[in-house]
Tab-separated table of C-alpha atoms in Angstrom:
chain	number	residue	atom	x	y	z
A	1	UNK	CA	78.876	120.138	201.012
A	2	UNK	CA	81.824	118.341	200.601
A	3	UNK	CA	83.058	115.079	198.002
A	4	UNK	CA	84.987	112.830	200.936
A	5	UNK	CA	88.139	110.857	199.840
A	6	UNK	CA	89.598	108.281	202.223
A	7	UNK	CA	93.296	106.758	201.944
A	8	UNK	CA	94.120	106.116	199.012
A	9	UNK	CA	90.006	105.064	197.540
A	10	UNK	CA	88.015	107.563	196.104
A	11	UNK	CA	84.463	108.062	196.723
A	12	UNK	CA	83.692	107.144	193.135
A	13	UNK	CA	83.686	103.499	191.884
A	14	UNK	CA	83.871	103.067	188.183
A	15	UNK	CA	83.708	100.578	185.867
A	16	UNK	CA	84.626	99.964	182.128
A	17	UNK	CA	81.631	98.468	180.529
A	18	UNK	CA	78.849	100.073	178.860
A	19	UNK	CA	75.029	100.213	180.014
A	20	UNK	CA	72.786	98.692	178.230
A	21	UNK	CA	70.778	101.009	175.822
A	22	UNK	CA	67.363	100.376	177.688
A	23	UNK	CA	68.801	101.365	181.290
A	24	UNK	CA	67.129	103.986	182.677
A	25	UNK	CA	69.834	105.338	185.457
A	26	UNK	CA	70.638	108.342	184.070
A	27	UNK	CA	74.031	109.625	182.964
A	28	UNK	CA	75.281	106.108	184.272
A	29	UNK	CA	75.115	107.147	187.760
A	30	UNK	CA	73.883	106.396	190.964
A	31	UNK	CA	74.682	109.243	193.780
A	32	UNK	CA	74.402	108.816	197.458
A	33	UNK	CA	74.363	111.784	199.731
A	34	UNK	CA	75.615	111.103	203.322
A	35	UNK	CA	73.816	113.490	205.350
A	36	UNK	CA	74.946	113.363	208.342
A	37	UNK	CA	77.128	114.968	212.139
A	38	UNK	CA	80.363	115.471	210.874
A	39	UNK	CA	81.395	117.890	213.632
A	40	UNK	CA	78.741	117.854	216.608
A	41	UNK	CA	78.076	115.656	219.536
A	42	UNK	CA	77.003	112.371	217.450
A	43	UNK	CA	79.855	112.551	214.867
A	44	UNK	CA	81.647	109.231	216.761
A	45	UNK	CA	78.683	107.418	216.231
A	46	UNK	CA	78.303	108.466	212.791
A	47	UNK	CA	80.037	111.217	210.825
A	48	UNK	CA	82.685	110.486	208.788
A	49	UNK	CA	82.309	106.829	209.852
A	50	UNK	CA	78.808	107.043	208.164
A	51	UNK	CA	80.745	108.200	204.856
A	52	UNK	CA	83.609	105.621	205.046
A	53	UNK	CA	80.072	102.985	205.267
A	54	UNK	CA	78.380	104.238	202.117
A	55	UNK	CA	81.730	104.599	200.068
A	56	UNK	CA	82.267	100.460	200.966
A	57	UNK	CA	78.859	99.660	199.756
A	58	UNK	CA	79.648	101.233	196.996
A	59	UNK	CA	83.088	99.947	196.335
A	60	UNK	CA	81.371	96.111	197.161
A	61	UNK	CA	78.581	96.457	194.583
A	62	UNK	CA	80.314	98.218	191.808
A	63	UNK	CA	80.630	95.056	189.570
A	64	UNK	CA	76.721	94.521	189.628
A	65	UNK	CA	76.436	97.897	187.852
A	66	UNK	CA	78.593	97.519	184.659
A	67	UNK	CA	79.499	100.851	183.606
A	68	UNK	CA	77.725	103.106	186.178
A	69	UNK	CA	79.476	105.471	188.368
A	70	UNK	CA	78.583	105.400	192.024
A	71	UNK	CA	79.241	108.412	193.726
A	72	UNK	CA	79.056	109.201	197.158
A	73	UNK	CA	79.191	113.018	198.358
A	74	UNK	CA	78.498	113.991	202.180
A	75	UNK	CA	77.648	117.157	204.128
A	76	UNK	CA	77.449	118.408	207.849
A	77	UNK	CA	73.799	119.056	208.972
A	78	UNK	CA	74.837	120.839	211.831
A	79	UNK	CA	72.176	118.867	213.879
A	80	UNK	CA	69.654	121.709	212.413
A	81	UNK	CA	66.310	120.904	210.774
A	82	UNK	CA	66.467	123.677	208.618
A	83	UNK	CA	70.144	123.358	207.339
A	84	UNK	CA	69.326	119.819	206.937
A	85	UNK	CA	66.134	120.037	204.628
A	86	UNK	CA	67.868	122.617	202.649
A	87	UNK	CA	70.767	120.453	202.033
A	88	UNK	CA	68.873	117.398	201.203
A	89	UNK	CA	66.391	120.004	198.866
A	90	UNK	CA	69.603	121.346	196.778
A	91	UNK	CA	71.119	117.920	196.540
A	92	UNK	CA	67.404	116.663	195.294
A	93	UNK	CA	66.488	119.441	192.628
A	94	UNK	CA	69.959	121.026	191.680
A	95	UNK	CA	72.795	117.981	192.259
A	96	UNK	CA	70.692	114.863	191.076
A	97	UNK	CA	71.194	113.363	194.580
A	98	UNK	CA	69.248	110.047	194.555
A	99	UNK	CA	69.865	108.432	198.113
A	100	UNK	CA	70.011	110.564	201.032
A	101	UNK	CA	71.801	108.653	204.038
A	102	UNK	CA	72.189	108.487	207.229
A	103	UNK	CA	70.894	111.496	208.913
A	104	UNK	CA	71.078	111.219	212.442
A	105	UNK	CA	68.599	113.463	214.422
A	106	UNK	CA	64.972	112.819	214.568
A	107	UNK	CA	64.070	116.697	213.927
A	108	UNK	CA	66.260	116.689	210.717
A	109	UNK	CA	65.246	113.133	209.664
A	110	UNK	CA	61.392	114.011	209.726
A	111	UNK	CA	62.534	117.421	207.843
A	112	UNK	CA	64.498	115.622	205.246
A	113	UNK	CA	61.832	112.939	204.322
A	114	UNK	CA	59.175	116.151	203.973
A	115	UNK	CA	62.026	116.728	201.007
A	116	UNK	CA	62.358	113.781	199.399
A	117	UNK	CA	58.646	112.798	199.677
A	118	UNK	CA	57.017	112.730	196.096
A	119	UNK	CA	60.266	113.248	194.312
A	120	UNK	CA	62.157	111.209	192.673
A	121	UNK	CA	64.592	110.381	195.460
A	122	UNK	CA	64.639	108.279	198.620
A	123	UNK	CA	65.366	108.893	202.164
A	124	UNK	CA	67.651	105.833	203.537
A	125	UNK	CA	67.686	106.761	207.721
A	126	UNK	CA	70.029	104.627	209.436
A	127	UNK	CA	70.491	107.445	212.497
A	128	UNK	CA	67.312	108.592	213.316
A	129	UNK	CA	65.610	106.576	216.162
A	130	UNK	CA	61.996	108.458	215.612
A	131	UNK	CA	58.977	105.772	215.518
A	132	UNK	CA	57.080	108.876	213.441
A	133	UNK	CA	59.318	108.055	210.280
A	134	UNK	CA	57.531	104.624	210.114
A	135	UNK	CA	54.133	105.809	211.953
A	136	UNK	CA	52.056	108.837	210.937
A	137	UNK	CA	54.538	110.620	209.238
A	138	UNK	CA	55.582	107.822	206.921
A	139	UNK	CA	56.386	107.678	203.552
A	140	UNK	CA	56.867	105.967	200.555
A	141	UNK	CA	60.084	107.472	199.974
A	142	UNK	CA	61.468	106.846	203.521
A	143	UNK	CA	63.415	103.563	204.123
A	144	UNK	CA	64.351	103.509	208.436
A	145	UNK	CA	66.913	101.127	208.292
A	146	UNK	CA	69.230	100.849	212.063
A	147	UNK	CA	66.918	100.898	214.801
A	148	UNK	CA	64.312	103.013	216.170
A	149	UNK	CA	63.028	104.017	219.803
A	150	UNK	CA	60.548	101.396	219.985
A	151	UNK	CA	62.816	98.419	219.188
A	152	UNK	CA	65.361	99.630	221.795
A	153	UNK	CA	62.752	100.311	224.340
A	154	UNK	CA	61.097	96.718	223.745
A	155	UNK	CA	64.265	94.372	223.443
A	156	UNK	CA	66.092	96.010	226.505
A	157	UNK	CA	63.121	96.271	228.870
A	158	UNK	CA	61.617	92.866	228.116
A	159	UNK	CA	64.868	91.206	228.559
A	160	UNK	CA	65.954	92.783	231.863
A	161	UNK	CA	62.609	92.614	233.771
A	162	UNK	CA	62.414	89.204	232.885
A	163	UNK	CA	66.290	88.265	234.046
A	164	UNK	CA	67.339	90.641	235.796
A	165	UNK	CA	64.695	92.658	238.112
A	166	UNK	CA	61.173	94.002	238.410
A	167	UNK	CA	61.412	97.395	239.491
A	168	UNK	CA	62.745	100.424	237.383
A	169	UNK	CA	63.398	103.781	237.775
A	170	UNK	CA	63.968	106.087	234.421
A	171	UNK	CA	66.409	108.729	234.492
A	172	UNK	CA	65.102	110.564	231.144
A	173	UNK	CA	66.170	113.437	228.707
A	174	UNK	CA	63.626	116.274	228.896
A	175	UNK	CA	62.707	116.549	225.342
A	176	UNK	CA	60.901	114.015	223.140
A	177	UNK	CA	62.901	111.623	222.396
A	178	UNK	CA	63.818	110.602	225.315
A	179	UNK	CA	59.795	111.027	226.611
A	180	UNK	CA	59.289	108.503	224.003
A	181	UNK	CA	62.149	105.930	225.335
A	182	UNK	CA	60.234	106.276	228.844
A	183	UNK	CA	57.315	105.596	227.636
A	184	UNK	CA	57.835	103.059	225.480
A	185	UNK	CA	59.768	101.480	228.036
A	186	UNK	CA	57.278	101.308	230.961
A	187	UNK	CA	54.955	99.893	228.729
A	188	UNK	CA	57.022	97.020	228.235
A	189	UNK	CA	57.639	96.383	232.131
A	190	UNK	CA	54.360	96.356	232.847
A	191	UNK	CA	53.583	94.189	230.375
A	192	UNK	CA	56.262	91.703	231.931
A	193	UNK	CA	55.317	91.788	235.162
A	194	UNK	CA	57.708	94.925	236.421
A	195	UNK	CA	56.538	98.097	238.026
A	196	UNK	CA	58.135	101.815	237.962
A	197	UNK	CA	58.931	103.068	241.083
A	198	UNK	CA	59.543	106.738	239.889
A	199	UNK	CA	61.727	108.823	237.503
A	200	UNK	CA	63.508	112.497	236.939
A	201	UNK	CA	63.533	114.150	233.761
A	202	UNK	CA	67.287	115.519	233.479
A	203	UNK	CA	68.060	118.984	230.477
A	204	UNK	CA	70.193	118.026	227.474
A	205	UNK	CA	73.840	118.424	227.073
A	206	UNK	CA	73.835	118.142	231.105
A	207	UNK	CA	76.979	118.036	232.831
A	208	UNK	CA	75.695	117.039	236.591
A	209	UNK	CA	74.076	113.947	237.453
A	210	UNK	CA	74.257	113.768	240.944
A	211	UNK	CA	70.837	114.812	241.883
A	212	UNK	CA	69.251	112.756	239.820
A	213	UNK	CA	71.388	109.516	240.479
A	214	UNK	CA	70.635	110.123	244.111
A	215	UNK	CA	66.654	110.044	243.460
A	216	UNK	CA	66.970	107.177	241.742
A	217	UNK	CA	69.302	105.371	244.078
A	218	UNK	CA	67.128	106.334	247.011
A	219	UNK	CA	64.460	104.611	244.654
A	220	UNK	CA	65.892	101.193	245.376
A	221	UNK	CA	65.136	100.220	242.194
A	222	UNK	CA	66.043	97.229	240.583
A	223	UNK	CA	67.143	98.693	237.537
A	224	UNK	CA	67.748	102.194	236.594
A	225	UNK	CA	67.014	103.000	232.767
A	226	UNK	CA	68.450	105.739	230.883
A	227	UNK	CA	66.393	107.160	228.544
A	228	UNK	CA	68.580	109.591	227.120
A	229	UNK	CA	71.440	109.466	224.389
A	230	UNK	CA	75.132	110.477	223.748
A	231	UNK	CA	77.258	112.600	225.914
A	232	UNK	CA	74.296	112.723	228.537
A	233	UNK	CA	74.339	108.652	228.772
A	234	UNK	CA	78.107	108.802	229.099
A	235	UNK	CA	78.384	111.423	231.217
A	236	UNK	CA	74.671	109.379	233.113
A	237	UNK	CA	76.750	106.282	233.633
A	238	UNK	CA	80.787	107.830	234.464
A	239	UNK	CA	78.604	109.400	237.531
A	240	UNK	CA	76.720	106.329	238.494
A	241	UNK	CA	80.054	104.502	238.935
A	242	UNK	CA	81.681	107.039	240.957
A	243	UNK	CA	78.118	107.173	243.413
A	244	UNK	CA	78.932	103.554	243.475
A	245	UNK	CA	74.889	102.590	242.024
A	246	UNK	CA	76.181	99.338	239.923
A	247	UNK	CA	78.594	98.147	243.058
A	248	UNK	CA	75.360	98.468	245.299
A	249	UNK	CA	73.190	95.916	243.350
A	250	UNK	CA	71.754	98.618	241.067
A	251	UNK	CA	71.762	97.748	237.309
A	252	UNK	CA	71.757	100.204	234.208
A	253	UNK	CA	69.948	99.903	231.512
A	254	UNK	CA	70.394	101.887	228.501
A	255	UNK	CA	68.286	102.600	226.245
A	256	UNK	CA	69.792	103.926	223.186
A	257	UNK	CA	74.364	103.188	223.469
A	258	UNK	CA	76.481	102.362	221.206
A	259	UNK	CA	79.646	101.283	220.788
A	260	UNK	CA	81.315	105.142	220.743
A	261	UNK	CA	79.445	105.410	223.834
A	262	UNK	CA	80.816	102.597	225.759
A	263	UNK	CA	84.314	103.117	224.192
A	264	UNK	CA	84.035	107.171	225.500
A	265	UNK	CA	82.977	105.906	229.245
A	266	UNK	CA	85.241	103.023	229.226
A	267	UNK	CA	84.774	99.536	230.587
A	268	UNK	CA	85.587	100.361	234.458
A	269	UNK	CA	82.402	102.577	234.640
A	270	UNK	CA	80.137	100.630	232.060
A	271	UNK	CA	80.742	97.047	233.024
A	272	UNK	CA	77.478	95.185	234.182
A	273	UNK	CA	75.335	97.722	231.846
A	274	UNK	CA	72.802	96.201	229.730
A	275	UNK	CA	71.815	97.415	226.199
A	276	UNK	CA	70.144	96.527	222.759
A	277	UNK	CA	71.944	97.114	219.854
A	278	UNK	CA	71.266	95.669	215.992
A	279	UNK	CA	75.367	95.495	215.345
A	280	UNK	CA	78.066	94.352	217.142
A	281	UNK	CA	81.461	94.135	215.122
A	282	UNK	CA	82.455	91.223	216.866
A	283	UNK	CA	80.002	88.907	216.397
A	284	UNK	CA	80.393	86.851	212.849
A	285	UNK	CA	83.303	85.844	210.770
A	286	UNK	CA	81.333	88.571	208.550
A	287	UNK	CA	81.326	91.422	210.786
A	288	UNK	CA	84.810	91.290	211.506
A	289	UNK	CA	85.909	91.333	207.975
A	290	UNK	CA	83.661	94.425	207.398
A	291	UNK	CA	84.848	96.033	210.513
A	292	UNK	CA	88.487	95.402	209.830
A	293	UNK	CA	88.247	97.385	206.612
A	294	UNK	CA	86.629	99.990	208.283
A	295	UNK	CA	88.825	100.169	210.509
A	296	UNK	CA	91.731	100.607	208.138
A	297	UNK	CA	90.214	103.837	207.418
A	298	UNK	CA	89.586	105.029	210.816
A	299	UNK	CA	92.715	104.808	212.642
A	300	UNK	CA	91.508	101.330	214.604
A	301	UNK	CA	88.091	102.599	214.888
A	302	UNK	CA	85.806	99.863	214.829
A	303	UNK	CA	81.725	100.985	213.347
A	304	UNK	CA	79.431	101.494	215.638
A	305	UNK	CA	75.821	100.272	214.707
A	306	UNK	CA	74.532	103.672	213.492
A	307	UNK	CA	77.784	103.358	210.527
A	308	UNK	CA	76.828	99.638	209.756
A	309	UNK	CA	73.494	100.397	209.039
A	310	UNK	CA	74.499	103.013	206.681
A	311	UNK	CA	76.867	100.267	204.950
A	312	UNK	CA	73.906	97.796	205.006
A	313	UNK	CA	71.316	100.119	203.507
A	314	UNK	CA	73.370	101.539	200.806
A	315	UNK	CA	74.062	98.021	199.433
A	316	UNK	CA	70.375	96.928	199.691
A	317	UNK	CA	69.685	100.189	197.700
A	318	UNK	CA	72.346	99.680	194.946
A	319	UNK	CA	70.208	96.255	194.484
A	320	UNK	CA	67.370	97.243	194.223
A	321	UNK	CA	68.662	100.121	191.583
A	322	UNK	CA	69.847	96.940	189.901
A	323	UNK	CA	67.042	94.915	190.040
A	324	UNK	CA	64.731	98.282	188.852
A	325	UNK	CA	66.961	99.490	186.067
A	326	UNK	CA	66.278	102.727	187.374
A	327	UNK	CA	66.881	105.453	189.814
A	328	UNK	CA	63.433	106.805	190.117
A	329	UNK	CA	62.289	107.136	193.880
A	330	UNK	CA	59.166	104.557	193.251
A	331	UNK	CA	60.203	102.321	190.988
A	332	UNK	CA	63.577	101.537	193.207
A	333	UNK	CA	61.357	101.953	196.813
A	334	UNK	CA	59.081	99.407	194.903
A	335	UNK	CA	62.229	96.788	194.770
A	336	UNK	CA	63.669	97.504	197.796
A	337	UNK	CA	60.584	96.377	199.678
A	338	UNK	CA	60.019	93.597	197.322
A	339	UNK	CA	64.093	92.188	197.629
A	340	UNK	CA	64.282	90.388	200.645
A	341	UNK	CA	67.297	92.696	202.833
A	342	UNK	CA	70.422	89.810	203.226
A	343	UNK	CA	74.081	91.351	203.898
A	344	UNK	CA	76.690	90.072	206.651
A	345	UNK	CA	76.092	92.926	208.898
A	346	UNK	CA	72.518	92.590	209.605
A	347	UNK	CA	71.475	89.616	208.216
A	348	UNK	CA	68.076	88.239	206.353
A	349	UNK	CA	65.278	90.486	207.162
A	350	UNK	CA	62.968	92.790	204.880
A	351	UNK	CA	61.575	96.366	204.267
A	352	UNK	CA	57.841	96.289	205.122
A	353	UNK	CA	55.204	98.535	203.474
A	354	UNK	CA	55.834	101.084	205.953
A	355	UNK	CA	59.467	101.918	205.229
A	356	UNK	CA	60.710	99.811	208.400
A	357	UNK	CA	63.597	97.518	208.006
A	358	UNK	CA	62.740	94.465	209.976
A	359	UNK	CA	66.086	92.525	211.237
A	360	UNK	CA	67.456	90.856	214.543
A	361	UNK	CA	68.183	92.914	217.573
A	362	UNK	CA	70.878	92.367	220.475
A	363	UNK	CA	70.721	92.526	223.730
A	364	UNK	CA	74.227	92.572	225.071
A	365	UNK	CA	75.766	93.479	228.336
A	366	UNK	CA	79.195	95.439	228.987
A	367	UNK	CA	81.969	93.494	229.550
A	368	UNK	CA	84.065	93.929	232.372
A	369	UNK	CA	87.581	95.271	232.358
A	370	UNK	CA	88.908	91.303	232.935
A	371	UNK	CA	86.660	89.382	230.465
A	372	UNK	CA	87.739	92.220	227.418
A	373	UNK	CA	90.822	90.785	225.578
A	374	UNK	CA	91.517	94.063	223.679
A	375	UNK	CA	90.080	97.093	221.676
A	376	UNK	CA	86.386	97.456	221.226
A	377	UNK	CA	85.915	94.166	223.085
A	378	UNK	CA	82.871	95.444	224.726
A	379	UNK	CA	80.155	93.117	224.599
A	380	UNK	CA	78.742	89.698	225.575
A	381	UNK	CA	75.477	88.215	224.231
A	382	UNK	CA	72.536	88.168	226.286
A	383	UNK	CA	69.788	87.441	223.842
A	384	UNK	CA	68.968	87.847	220.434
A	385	UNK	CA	65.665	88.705	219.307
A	386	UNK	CA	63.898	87.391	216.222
A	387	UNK	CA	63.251	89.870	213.162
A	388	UNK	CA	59.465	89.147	213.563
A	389	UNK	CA	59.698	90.462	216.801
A	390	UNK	CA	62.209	92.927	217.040
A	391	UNK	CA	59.915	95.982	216.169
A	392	UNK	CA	57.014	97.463	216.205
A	393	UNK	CA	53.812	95.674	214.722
A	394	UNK	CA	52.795	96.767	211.054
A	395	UNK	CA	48.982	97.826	212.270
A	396	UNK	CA	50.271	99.741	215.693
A	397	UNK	CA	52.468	102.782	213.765
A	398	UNK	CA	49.460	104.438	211.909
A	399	UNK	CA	51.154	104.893	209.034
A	400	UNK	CA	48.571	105.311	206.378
A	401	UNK	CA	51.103	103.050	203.850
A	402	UNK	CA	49.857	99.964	205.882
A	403	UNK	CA	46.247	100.487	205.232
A	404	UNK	CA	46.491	100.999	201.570
C-alpha cells in the first residue's frame, strides 16, 4: 500500500473548521482506498489515473465537509483476487478504510465486495464490467458506478445493426468475460433484426490474430465484434487494419475500448470503429475543464472513462457522507441511493436498489486521422442513449436487493 502525492497537491484535503459535536464521521475523516492496476496491463485505463480521479473529488468537495480530513490512499492489486480481498480486508478492519475504489477486474471486484459486505464500508466499482456485482451477487454495500458488460453489449449492438449492418461475426476472449460480451451481444442483434454468422474464441494476452481475422473475414460479415478487452482489442484491431478488413467494407465493433485503447492503436488502424463508452473528455464545456486538470497531472494524458467514473463516484459518495453525517456503510449506501447522482462528467442519473448507477451511454465512432484536430481527438457522436435505457432492467439481474 502506498499514500500517492501528485505535483505539488497532497492526497489529503483539510480544512480549518470544527465538526459539529453530533457528527458521527469519526476522527473527522473520510478515507478512500483506490484499489486498483497500478503496474499491469489495465494501468492506462486506470491506475494512477484512477488515484489522480479520487484525490480531485476530494480536493472539489472539501468545503462541504468543514473540518474533516479526506484522505485518499491507493494500492496495486496485482490483477489477483486474493491480493485484492486481502488488501481491501486490512484496509477495512485494521486502516479504517471507508470507500474502496475503483478496482478494475471482475474476479477481484466480486472478491472485494465479499469484504466489504456487512461491514461498515462500501465498495464504489468504477472498473469492473461484471453484470454479477448488480445481479446475484449483489450487495448492499456495492455501488457499480462506470459501465458494465451488459450496457456495452446493448448500446453498441443495437446501434450498429440498426445503422450500420445485419450480420455479425464475434471474435471473443476465451474466458468469461468476454463469453458474457458475446452473449449479451447476440441477444441484442437478434432482437434487432441481425443474425450471427459465426465466431472464434481467441486465449488472453494473445499476440496473433491472423487466424482468427481470416475466419471472420471469410465470414463476410457485416460487422465483426470484439468481445474482448485491452491489449487483445488493440492488438484485435492493429491486425485487422494491416489484413485490410475495415478497407474491404468490414466494420469493427468493440465491445468494451476506451480511450487508452484507441490512443495505444492509433487513429490510422482504429478509424471507422464503433464503440460505447459513458465518458468522452471532449464532449461538454464540463468535461474539458475536468479533463484539463487531469491532465495537468498526467503529462497531457487525458481520463479515460474507467478514471472519470472513479472521479464521479467519489464525489457522489462524499455527498452522501454529507447528507448522512456519517461514515457507516448503511447509513451512507442509504443516501447515496436516495441523492439523485448529478456531476459534469456523467450527468443526472441515480443509484438504484441494486447498487447500479443508471446514467447516459455513448455510442461514438473513431475518428479518422483527417477529421482529428489534435491529441485525444478520437471520437464523433453517433448516439446517445437515455439513462432509462442504458442498462440492464431492475427485475432481469436477480439480485435479491430488488425483491426486498
Amino acid at each position: 500500500m502506498k499514500t500517492i502525492g501528485l505535483m505539488a497537491v497532497s492526497a489529503v484535503a483539510l480544512l480549518s473548521a470544527a465538526l459539529p459535536a453530533s457528527a458521527e464521521i469519526a476522527g473527522g475523516r473520510v478515507k478512500l482506498g483506490v484499489l486498483t492496476d497500478i503496474s499491469g496491463f489495465a494501468s492506462d485505463s486506470t491506475g494512477t489515473g484512477s488515484v489522480v480521479a479520487a484525490q480531485l473529488a476530494a480536493e472539489d468537495f472539501a468545503a462541504q465537509l468543514p473540518g474533516a480530513k479526506i484522505e485518499v490512499i491507493s494500492a496495486d492489486h496485482q490483477n489477483k483476487p486474493d491480493i485484492g480481498s486481502a488488501t481491501a480486508r486490512r484496509w477495512v478492519e485494521q486502516e479504517s478504510v471507508n470507500a474502496v475504489l475503483d478496482v478494475p477486474f471482475s474476479s477481484v471486484a466480486l472478491a472485494v465486495s465479499e469484504v466489504t459486505r456487512g461491514s461498515k464500508a462500501l465498495l464504489v466499482a468504477s472498473g469492473p464490467g461484471t453484470t454479477a456485482l448488480t445481479g446475484p451477487k449483489c450487495s448492499p454495500n456495492t455501488i457499480h458506478w462506470t459501465y458494465d458488460t451488459w450496457a456495452l453489449s446493448n448500446g453498441t449492438a443495437k446501434v450498429v445493426t440498426e445503422t450500420v449492418g445485419k450480420s455479425w461475426f464475434f471474435l471473443t476472449a476465451d474466458y468469461a468475460f468476454g463469453h458474457s460480451l458475446e452473449q449479451d451481444a447476440s441477444a441484442v442483434v437478434k432482437a434487432n433484426g441481425g443474425t450471427v454468422v459465426g465466431g472464434v474464441r481467441h486465449p488472453t494476452n494473445n499476440s496473433d490474430f491472423s487466424s482468427f481475422l481470416l475466419q471472420a473475414q471469410a465470414s463476410g460479415a457485416n460487422i465483426i465484434g470484439l468481445a474482448n478487452a485491452v491489449g487483445d482489442t488493440v492488438t484485435s484491431v492493429k491486425q485487422a487494419a494491416e489484413f485490410g478488413i475495415t478497407s474491404g467494407g468490414q466494420h469493427l465493433a468493440a465491445l468494451l475500448m476506451q480511450l487508452s485503447d484507441v490512443s495505444a492503436v492509433g487513429l490510422e488502424s482504429a478509424q471507422g470503429l464503433y464503440l460505447t463508452e459513458p465518458f468522452y473528455w471532449d464532449m461538454t464545456t464540463e468535461t474539458r475543464a475536468f479533463s484539463d486538470r487531469f491532465a495537468e497531472r498526467m503529462n497531457g494524458r487525458r481520463p479515460t472513462a474507467n478514471q472519470a467514473g472513479v472521479y464521479s463516484g467519489a464525489l457522489h459518495y462524499l455527498k452522501a457522507v454529507k447528507a448522512a453525517n456519517s461514515t457507516d456503510g448503511a447509513a451512507v449506501a442509504a443516501a447515496m441511493k436516495e441523492i439523485p447522482t448529478d456531476d459534469p462528467l456523467f450527468g443526472k442519473g441515480k443509484v438504484r436498489v441494486d447498487g447500479r448507477v443508471i446514467h447516459e451511454m455513448h455510442v461514438f465512432q473513431v475518428k479518422s486521422p483527417d477529421e482529428s484536430k489534435g491529441d485525444y481527438d478520437f471520437y464523433k457522436l453517433v448516439k446517445t442513449i437515455p439513462a432509462d435505457q442504458a442498462f440492464r432492467p431492475l427485475d432481469q439481474g436477480g439480485c435479491p436487493l430488488a425483491t426486498q
